[in-house]
Coordinates of C-alpha atoms in Angstrom, one line a residue:
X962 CA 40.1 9.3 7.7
X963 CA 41.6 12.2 10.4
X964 CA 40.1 15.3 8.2
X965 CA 36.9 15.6 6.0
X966 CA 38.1 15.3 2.4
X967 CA 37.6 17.8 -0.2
X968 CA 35.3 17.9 -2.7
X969 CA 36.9 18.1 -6.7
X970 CA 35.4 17.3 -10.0
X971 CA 38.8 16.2 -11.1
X972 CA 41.7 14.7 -9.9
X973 CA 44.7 14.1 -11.8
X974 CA 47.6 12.4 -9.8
X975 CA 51.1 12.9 -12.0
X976 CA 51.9 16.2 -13.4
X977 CA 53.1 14.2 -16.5
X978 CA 52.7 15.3 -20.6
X979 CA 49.0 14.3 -20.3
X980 CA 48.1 15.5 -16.5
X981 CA 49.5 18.5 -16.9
X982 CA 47.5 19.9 -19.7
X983 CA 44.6 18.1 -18.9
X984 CA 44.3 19.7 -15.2
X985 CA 44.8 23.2 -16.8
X986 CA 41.9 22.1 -19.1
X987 CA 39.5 20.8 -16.8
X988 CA 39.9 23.8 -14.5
X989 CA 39.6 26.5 -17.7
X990 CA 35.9 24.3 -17.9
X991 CA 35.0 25.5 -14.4
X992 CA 35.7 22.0 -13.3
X993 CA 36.7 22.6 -9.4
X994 CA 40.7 20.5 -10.0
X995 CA 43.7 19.6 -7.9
X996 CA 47.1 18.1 -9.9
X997 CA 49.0 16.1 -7.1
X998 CA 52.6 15.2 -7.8
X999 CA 55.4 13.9 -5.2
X1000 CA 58.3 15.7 -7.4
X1001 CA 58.0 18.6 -9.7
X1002 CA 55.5 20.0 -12.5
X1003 CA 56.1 18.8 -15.9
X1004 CA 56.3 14.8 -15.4
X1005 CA 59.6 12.9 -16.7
X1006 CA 59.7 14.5 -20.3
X1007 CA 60.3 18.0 -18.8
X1008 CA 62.4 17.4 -15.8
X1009 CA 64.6 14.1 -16.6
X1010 CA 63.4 13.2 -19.7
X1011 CA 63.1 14.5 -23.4
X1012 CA 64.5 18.0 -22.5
X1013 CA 67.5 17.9 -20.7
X1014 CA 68.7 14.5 -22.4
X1015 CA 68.2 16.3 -25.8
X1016 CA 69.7 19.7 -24.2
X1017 CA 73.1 17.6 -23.4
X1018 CA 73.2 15.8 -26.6
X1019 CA 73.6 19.0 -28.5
X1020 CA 76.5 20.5 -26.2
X1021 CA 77.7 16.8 -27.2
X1022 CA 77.0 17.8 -30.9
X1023 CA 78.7 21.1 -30.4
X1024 CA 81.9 19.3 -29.4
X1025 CA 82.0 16.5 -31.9
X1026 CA 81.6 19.7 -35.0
X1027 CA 84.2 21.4 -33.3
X1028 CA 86.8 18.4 -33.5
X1029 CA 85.5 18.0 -36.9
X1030 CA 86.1 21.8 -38.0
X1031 CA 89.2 20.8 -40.0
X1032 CA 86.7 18.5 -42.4
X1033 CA 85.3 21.9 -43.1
X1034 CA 88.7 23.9 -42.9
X1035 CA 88.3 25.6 -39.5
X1036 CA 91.1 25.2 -37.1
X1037 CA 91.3 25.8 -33.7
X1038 CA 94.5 27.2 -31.7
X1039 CA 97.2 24.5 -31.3
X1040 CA 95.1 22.0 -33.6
X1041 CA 97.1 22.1 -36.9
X1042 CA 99.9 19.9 -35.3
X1043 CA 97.3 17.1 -34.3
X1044 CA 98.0 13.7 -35.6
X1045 CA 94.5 12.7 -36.1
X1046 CA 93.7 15.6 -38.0
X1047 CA 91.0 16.9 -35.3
X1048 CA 90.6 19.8 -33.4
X1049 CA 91.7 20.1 -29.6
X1050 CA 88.7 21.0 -27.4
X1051 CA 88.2 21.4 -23.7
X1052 CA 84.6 20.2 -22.4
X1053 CA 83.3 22.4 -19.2
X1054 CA 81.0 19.8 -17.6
X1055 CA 80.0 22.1 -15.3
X1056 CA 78.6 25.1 -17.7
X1057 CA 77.0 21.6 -19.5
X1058 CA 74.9 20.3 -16.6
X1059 CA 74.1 24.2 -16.3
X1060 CA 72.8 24.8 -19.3
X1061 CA 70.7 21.5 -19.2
X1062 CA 69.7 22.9 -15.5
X1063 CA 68.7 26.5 -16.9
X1064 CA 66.6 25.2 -19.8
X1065 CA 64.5 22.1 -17.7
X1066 CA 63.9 25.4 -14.8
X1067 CA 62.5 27.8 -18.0
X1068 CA 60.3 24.4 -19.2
X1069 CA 59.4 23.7 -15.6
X1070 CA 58.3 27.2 -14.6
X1071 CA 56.3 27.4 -17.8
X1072 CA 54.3 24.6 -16.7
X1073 CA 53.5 25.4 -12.9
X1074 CA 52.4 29.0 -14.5
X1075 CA 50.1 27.6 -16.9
X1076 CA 48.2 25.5 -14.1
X1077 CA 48.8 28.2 -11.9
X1078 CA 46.7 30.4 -14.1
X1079 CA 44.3 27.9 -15.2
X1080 CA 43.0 27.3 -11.0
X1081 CA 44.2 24.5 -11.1
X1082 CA 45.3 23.6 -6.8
X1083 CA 48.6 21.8 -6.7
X1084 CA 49.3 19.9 -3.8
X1085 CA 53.2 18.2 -4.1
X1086 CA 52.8 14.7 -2.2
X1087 CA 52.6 11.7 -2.9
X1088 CA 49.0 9.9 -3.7
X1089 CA 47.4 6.3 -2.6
X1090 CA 43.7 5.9 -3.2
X1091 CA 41.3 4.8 -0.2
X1092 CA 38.4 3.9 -2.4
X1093 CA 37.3 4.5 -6.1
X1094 CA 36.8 8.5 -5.4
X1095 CA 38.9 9.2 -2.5
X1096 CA 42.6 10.0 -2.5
X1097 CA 44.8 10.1 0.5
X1098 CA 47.9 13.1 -0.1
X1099 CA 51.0 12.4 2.2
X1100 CA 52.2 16.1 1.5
X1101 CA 55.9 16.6 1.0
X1102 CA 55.8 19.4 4.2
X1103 CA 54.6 17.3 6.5
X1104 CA 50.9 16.0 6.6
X1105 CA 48.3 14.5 4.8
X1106 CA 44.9 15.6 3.0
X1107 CA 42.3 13.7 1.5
X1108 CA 40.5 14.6 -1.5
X1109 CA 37.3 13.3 -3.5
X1110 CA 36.9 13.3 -7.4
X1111 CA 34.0 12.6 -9.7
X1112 CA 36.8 11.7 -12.1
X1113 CA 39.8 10.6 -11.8
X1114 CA 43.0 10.7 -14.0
X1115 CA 46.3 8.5 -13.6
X1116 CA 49.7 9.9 -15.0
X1117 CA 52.2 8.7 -13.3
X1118 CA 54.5 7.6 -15.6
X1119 CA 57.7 5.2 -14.8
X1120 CA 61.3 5.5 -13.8
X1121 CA 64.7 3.4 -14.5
X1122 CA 64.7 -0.3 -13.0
X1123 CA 66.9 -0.6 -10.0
X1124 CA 70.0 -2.7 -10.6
X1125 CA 69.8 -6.1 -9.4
X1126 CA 73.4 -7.4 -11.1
X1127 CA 75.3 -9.0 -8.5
X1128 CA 77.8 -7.2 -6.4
X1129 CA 76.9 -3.7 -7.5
X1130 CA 75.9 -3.0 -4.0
X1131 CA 79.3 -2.8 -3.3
X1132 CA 80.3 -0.3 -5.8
X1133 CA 80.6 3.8 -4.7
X1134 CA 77.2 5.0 -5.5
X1135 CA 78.5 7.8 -7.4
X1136 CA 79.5 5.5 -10.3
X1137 CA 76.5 3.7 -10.5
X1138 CA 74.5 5.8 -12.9
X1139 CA 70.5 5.8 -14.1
X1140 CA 69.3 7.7 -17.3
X1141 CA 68.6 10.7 -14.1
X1142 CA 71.7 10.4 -12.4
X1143 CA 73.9 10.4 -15.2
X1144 CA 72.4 14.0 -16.5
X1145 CA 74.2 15.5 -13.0
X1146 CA 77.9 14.3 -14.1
X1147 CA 80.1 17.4 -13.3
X1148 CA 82.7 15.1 -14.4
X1149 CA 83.5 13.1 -18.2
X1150 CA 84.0 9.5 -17.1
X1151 CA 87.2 8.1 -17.8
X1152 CA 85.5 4.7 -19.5
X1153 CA 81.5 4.6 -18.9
X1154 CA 80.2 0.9 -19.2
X1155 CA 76.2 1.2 -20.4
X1156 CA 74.1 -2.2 -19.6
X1157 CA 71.2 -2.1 -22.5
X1158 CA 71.4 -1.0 -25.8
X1159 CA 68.1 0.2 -26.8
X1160 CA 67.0 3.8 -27.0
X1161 CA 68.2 5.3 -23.6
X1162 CA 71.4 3.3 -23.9
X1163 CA 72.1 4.8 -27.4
X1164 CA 71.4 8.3 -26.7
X1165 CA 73.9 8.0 -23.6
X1166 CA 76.2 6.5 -25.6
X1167 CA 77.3 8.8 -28.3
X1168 CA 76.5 11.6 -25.5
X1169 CA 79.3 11.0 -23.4
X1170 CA 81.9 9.7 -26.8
X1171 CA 81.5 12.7 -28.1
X1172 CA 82.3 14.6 -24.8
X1173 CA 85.4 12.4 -24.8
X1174 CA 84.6 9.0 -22.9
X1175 CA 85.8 5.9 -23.4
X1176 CA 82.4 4.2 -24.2
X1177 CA 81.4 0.3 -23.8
X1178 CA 77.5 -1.0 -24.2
X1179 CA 76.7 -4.6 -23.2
X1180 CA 73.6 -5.7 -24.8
X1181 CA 71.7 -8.8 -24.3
X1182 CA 70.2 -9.3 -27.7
X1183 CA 72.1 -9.9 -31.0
X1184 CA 71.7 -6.2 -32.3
X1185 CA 71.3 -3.0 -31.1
X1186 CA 67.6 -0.9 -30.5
X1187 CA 65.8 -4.7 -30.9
X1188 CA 62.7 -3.3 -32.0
X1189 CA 64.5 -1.4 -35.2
X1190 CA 64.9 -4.0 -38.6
X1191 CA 68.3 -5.8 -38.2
X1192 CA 69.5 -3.6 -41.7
X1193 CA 68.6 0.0 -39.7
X1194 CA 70.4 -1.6 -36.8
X1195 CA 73.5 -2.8 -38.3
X1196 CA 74.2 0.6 -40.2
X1197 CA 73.8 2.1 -36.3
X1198 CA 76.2 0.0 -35.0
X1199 CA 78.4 0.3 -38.0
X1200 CA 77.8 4.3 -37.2
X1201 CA 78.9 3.9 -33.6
X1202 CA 82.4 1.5 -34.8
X1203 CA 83.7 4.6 -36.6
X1204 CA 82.5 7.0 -33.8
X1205 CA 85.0 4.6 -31.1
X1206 CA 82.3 3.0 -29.2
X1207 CA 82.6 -0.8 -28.1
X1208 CA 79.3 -3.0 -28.6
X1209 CA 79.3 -6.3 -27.0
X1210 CA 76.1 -8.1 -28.6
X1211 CA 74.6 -11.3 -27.2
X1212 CA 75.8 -10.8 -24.2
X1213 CA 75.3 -10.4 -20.7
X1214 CA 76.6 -9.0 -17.5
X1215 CA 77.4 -11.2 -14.9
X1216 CA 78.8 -9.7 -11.8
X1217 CA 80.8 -6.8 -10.8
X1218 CA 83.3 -5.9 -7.9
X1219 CA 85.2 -2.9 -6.8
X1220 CA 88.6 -2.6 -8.7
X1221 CA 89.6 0.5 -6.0
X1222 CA 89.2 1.2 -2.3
X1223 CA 90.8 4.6 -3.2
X1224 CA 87.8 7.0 -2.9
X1225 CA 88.8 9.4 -5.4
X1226 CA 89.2 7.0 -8.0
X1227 CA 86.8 4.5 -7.9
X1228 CA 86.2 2.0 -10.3
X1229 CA 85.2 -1.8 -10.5
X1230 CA 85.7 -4.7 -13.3
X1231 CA 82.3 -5.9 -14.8
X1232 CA 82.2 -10.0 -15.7
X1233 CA 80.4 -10.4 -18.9
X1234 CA 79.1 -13.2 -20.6
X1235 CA 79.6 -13.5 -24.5
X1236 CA 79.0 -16.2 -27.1
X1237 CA 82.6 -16.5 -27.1
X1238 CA 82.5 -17.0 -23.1
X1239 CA 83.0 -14.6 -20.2
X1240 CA 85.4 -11.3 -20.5
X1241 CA 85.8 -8.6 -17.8
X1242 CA 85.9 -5.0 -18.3
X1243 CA 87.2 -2.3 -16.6
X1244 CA 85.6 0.8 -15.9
X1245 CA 85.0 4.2 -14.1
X1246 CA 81.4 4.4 -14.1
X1247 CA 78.3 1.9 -14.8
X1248 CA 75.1 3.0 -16.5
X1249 CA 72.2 0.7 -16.1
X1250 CA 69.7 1.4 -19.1
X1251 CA 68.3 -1.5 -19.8
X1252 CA 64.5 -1.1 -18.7
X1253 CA 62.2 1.2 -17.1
X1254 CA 59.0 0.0 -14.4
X1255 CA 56.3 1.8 -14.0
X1256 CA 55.1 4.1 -10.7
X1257 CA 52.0 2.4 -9.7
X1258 CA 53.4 0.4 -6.5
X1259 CA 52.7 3.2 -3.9
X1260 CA 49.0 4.2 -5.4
X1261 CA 47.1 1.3 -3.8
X1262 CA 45.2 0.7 -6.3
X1263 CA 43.5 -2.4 -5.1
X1264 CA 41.7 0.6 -3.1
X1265 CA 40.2 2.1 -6.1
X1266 CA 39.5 -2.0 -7.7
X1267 CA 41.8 -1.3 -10.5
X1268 CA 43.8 -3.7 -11.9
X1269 CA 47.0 -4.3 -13.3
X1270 CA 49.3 -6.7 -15.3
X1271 CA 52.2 -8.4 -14.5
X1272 CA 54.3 -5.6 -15.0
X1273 CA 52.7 -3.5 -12.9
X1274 CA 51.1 -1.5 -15.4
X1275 CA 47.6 -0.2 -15.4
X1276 CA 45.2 -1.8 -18.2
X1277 CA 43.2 0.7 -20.5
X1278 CA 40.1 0.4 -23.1
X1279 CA 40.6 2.7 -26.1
X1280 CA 39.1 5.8 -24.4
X1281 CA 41.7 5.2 -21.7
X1282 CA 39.3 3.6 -19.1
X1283 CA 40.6 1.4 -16.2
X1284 CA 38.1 -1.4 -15.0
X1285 CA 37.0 0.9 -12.2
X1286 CA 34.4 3.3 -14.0
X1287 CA 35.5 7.8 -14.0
X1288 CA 39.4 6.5 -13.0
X1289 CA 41.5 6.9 -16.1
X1290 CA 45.4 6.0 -16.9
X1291 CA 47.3 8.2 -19.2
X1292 CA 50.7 8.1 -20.8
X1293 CA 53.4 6.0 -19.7
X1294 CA 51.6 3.8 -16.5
X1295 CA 49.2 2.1 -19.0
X1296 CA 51.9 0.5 -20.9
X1297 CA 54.1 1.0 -24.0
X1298 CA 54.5 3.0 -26.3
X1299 CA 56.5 5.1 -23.8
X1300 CA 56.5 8.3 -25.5
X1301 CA 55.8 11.9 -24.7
X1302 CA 53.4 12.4 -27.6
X1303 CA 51.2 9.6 -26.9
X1304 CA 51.1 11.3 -23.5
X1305 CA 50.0 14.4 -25.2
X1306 CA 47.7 12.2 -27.5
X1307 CA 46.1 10.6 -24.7
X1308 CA 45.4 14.3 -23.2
X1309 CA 43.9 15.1 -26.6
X1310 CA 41.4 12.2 -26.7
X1311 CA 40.4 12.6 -22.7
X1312 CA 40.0 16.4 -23.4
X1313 CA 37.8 15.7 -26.7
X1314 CA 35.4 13.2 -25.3
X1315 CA 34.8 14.5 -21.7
X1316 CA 35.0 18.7 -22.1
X1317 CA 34.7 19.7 -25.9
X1318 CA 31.1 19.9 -27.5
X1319 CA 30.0 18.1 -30.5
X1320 CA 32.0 19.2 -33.5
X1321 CA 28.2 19.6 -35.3
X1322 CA 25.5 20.6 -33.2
X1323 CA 22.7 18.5 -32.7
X1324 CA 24.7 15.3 -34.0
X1325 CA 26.2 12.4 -31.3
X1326 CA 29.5 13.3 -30.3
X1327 CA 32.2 11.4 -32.2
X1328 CA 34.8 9.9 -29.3
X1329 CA 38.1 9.9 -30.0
X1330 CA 40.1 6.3 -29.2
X1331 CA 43.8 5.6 -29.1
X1332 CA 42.9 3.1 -32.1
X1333 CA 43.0 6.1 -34.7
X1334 CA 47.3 6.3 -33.7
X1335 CA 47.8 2.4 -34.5
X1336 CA 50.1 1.2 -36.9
X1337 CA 51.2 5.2 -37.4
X1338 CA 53.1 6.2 -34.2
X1339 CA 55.8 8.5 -34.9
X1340 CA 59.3 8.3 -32.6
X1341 CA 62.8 9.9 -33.0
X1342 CA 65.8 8.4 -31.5
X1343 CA 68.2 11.3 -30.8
X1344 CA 71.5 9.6 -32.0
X1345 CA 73.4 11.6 -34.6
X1346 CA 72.4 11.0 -37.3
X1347 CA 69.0 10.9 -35.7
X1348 CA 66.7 7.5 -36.3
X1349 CA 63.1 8.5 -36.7
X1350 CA 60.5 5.8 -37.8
X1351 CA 56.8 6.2 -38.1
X1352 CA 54.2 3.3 -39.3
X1353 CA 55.4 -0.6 -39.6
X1354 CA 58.7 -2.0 -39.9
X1355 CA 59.0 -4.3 -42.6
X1356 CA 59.2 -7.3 -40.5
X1357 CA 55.9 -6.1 -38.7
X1358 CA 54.4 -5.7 -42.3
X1359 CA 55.4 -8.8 -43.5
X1360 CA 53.4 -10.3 -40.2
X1361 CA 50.2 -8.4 -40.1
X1362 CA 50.0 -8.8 -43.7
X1363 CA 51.0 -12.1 -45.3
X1364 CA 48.5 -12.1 -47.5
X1365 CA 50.3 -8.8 -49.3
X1366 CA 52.7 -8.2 -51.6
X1367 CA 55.0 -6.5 -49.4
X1368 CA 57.9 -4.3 -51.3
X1369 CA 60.8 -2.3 -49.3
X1370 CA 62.6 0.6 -51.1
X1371 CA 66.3 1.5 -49.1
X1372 CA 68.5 4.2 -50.2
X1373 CA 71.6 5.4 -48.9
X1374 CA 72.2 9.2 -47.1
X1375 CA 75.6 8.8 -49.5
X1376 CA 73.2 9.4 -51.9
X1377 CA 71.3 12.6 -50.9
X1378 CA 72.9 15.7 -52.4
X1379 CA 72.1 17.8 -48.7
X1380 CA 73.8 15.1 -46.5
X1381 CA 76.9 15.6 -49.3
X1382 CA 77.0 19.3 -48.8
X1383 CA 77.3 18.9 -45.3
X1384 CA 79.8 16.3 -44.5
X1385 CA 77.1 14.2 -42.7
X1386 CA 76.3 11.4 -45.5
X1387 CA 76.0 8.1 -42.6
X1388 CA 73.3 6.8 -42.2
X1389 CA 70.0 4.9 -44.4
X1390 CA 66.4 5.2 -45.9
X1391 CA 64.2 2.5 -46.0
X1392 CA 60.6 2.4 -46.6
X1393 CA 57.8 -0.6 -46.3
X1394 CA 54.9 -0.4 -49.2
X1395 CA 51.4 -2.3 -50.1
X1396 CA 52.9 -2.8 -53.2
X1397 CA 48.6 -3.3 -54.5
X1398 CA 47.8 0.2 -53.5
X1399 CA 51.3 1.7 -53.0
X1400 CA 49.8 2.7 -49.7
X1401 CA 53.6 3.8 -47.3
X1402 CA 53.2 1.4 -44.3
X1403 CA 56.3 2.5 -42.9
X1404 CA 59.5 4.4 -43.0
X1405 CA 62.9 4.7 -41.5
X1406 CA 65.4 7.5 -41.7
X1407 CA 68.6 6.9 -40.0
X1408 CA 70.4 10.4 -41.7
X1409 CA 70.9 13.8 -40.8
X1410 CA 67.6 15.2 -39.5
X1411 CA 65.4 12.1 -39.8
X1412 CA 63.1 13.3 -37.7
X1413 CA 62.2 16.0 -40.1
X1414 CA 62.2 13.7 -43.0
X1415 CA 60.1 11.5 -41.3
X1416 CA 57.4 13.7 -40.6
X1417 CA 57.0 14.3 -44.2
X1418 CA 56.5 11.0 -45.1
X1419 CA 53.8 10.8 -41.8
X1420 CA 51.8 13.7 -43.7
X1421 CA 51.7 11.9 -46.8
X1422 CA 51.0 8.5 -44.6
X1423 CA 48.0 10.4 -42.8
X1424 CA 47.1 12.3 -45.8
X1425 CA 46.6 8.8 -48.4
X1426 CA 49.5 9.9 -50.4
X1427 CA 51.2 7.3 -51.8
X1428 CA 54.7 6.0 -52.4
X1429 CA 54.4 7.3 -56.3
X1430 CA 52.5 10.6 -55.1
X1431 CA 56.4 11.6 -52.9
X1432 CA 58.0 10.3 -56.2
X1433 CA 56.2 12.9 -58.2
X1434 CA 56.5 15.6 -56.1
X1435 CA 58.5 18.9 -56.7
X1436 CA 61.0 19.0 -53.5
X1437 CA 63.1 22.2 -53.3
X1438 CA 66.7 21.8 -54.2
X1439 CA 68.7 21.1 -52.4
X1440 CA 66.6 19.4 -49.9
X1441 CA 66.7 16.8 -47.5
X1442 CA 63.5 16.1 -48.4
X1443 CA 63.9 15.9 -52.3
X1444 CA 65.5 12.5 -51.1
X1445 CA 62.1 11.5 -51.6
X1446 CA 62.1 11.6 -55.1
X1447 CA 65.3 9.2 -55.7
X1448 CA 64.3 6.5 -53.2
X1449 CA 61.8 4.5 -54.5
X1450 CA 63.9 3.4 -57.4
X1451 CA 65.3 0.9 -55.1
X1452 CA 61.8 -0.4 -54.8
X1453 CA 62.0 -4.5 -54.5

């Protein structure tokens, strides 16, 4: 050690949904803190994650309304003579990635001056531990500086899997495209090949149809989003058909090689293999979204004594200890569920058990454990319509509980009188039930603002409320959420 290290109470290393908060949180207790992070302030949700991706997909929506408008009786100019019977539109890529660019700065900012006026000391560098309360900085200017923490917080989070398909090496590196790299596009690509079809994959998808790619996804498994009931997934793929996008189930790429040596239009063909046997595509640009690994191989962890799996991932009890005792893994580096608000849950529950009083005086302190979220976490993937799911899918029901009479109520969008109105009808309910106690132990809506639909059914889920108790209930008219009266007639 070349400088004497200095002295915190807390160190969080990752300025992610759960370090961010957390350091402004500790330092607001008078906790002496310091939030280290190689990159930027707000972790992957804020910078490359949740907010630009969901910034693009609505300039994406914008466009696919737009060459909808004569659905609805709005023309554009030059648009009546259109064969198709959709509007002309021209897509600025550049005033796109700007707008993505000018919201992630506003959500950024608002982060680094929340710490900022918390205390909190921010040092931007990258982190490796010595031992289990001393952290070595290498500072992005130039440097190094050593710091010791009575606790210690991990919230490092993950990023996209490097390619290892064979021959991609050889492609230009500006078509060879991660869920980060693919947000900087200043240009529509021609025919955009997407290896992986689960969440990431999905999103990307319809994002760049819609701003008028030709769209291909190759996906290993034998449906779409694997985790999602083979019914949710079918209507999705269905969904994407109609929308012009090419899905290539059960299958798997093989190799790839350069199908240019101009360098203004680069391209390559992509072997695939299918149950049919191997095809080639051509295409302009490759996105590789078929897994994520987490950011724990610089940390030296053996340092510290902590542990991980296989995967690389860091091991947690359920108040989010790691074997080493005060060193603590939040969000995304402990393993899935990948999600932003289990970040922010995980934030909660540190916050609660280590800083906030008793909720009675003179009582034991209840801790709070990630058990309390199982079998209930909420997600929303950002397709249109938008697939949101909270609780057990049925399949996941039928396992945990084969001892129950498990009943499953699905209902059409076709059906809602709101999704009608609006011209945006695709999509499905479907709902798992205890048929014993009509308890909800899960719900899917694929339809026009699931997400929003799905959080009703959550409140009612975390509230006791059973599938009879939505049935009864007086929804407003005309509702997305009076849906909830019709569905369970489908109950089986």
């Amino acid at each position: 050690m070349t400088s004497t290290p200095e002295a915190y109470d807390a160190i969080i290393i990752g300025s992610g949904q759960a370090g961010t908060p957390l350091a402004a949180a500790f330092a607001k207790a008078v906790q002496k803190t310091v939030l280290i992070d190689p990159a930027h302030i707000g972790g992957c949700c804020v910078n490359e994650g949740c907010t630009p991706t969901k910034t693009l997909i609505a300039s994406a929506r914008a466009a696919y309304l737009t060459r909808r408008g004569q659905d609805y009786g709005i023309h554009t100019n030059n648009s009546s003579a259109t064969k198709d019977g959709k509007n002309e539109i021209v897509v600025d890529m550049l005033r796109v990635r700007e707008r993505k660019r000018e919201i992630v700065e506003s959500f950024r900012g608002g982060n680094e001056k929340r710490v900022a006026d918390a205390g909190v000391t921010v040092l931007m560098g990258s982190a490796e531990f010595v031992d289990r309360k001393t952290v070595k900085v290498l500072l992005n200017g130039g440097g190094e500086k050593f710091v010791t923490g009575e606790k210690i917080f991990i919230n490092v989070g993950e990023r996209p899997a490097p390619p290892t398909l064979e021959g991609v090496e050889s492609l230009d590196p500006r078509i060879v495209l991660d869920s980060t790299s693919i947000q900087e596009l200043d240009v529509v690509p021609d025919h955009l090949v997407i290896i992986g079809g689960g969440y990431v994959g999905v999103e990307f998808a319809q994002y760049m149809s819609r701003l008028g790619a030709r769209v291909s996804i190759v996906q290993r498994g034998k449906q779409l989003l694997p985790r999602e009931d083979e019914d949710i997934a079918k209507v999705l793929q269905d969904i994407f058909t109609e929308d012009g996008i090419t899905t290539h189930l059960s299958s798997s790429a093989v190799s790839i090689v350069p199908s240019s040596s101009s360098p203004s239009s680069p391209g390559f063909i992509l072997k695939i293999k299918t149950s049919h046997g191997e095809q080639e595509i051509s295409g302009s640009h490759i996105l590789f979204a078929s897994g994520r690994i987490p950011n724990t191989s610089t940390l030296n962890l053996q340092a510290a004594g902590i542990t991980t799996n296989e995967k690389g991932y860091i091991p947690v009890n359920a108040y989010l200890e790691t074997n080493t005792s005060n060193i603590y893994a939040l969000g995304d580096v402990k393993g899935p569920p990948a999600f932003t608000h289990i970040s922010y849950d995980d934030f909660r529950i540190i916050r609660s058990n280590l800083l906030l009083p008793p909720s009675s005086p003179g009582k034991p302190k209840q801790l709070l454990t990630t058990t309390a979220r199982q079998n209930r976490i909420p997600y929303v993937v950002y397709t249109d319509p938008q697939l949101a799911h909270i609780g057990l899918h049925e399949s996941e029901a039928r396992a945990l509980f084969p001892e129950k009479e498990i009943k499953v109520a699905r209902m059409q969008m076709s059906w809602v009188a709101r999704a009608l109105e609006t011209d945006e009808s695709r999509g499905m309910m479907k709902a798992v039930v205890d048929a014993e106690s009509e308890q909800i132990l899960g719900f899917t809506c694929l339809g026009m603002e699931g997400g929003e639909v799905m959080a009703v059914v959550q409140m009612a889920m975390l509230g006791g409320v059973g599938w009879r108790g939505l049935e009864e209930a007086v929804w407003a008219h005309p509702s997305l959420a009076e849906s909830l009266n019709n569905l369970w007639g489908s109950l089986a």
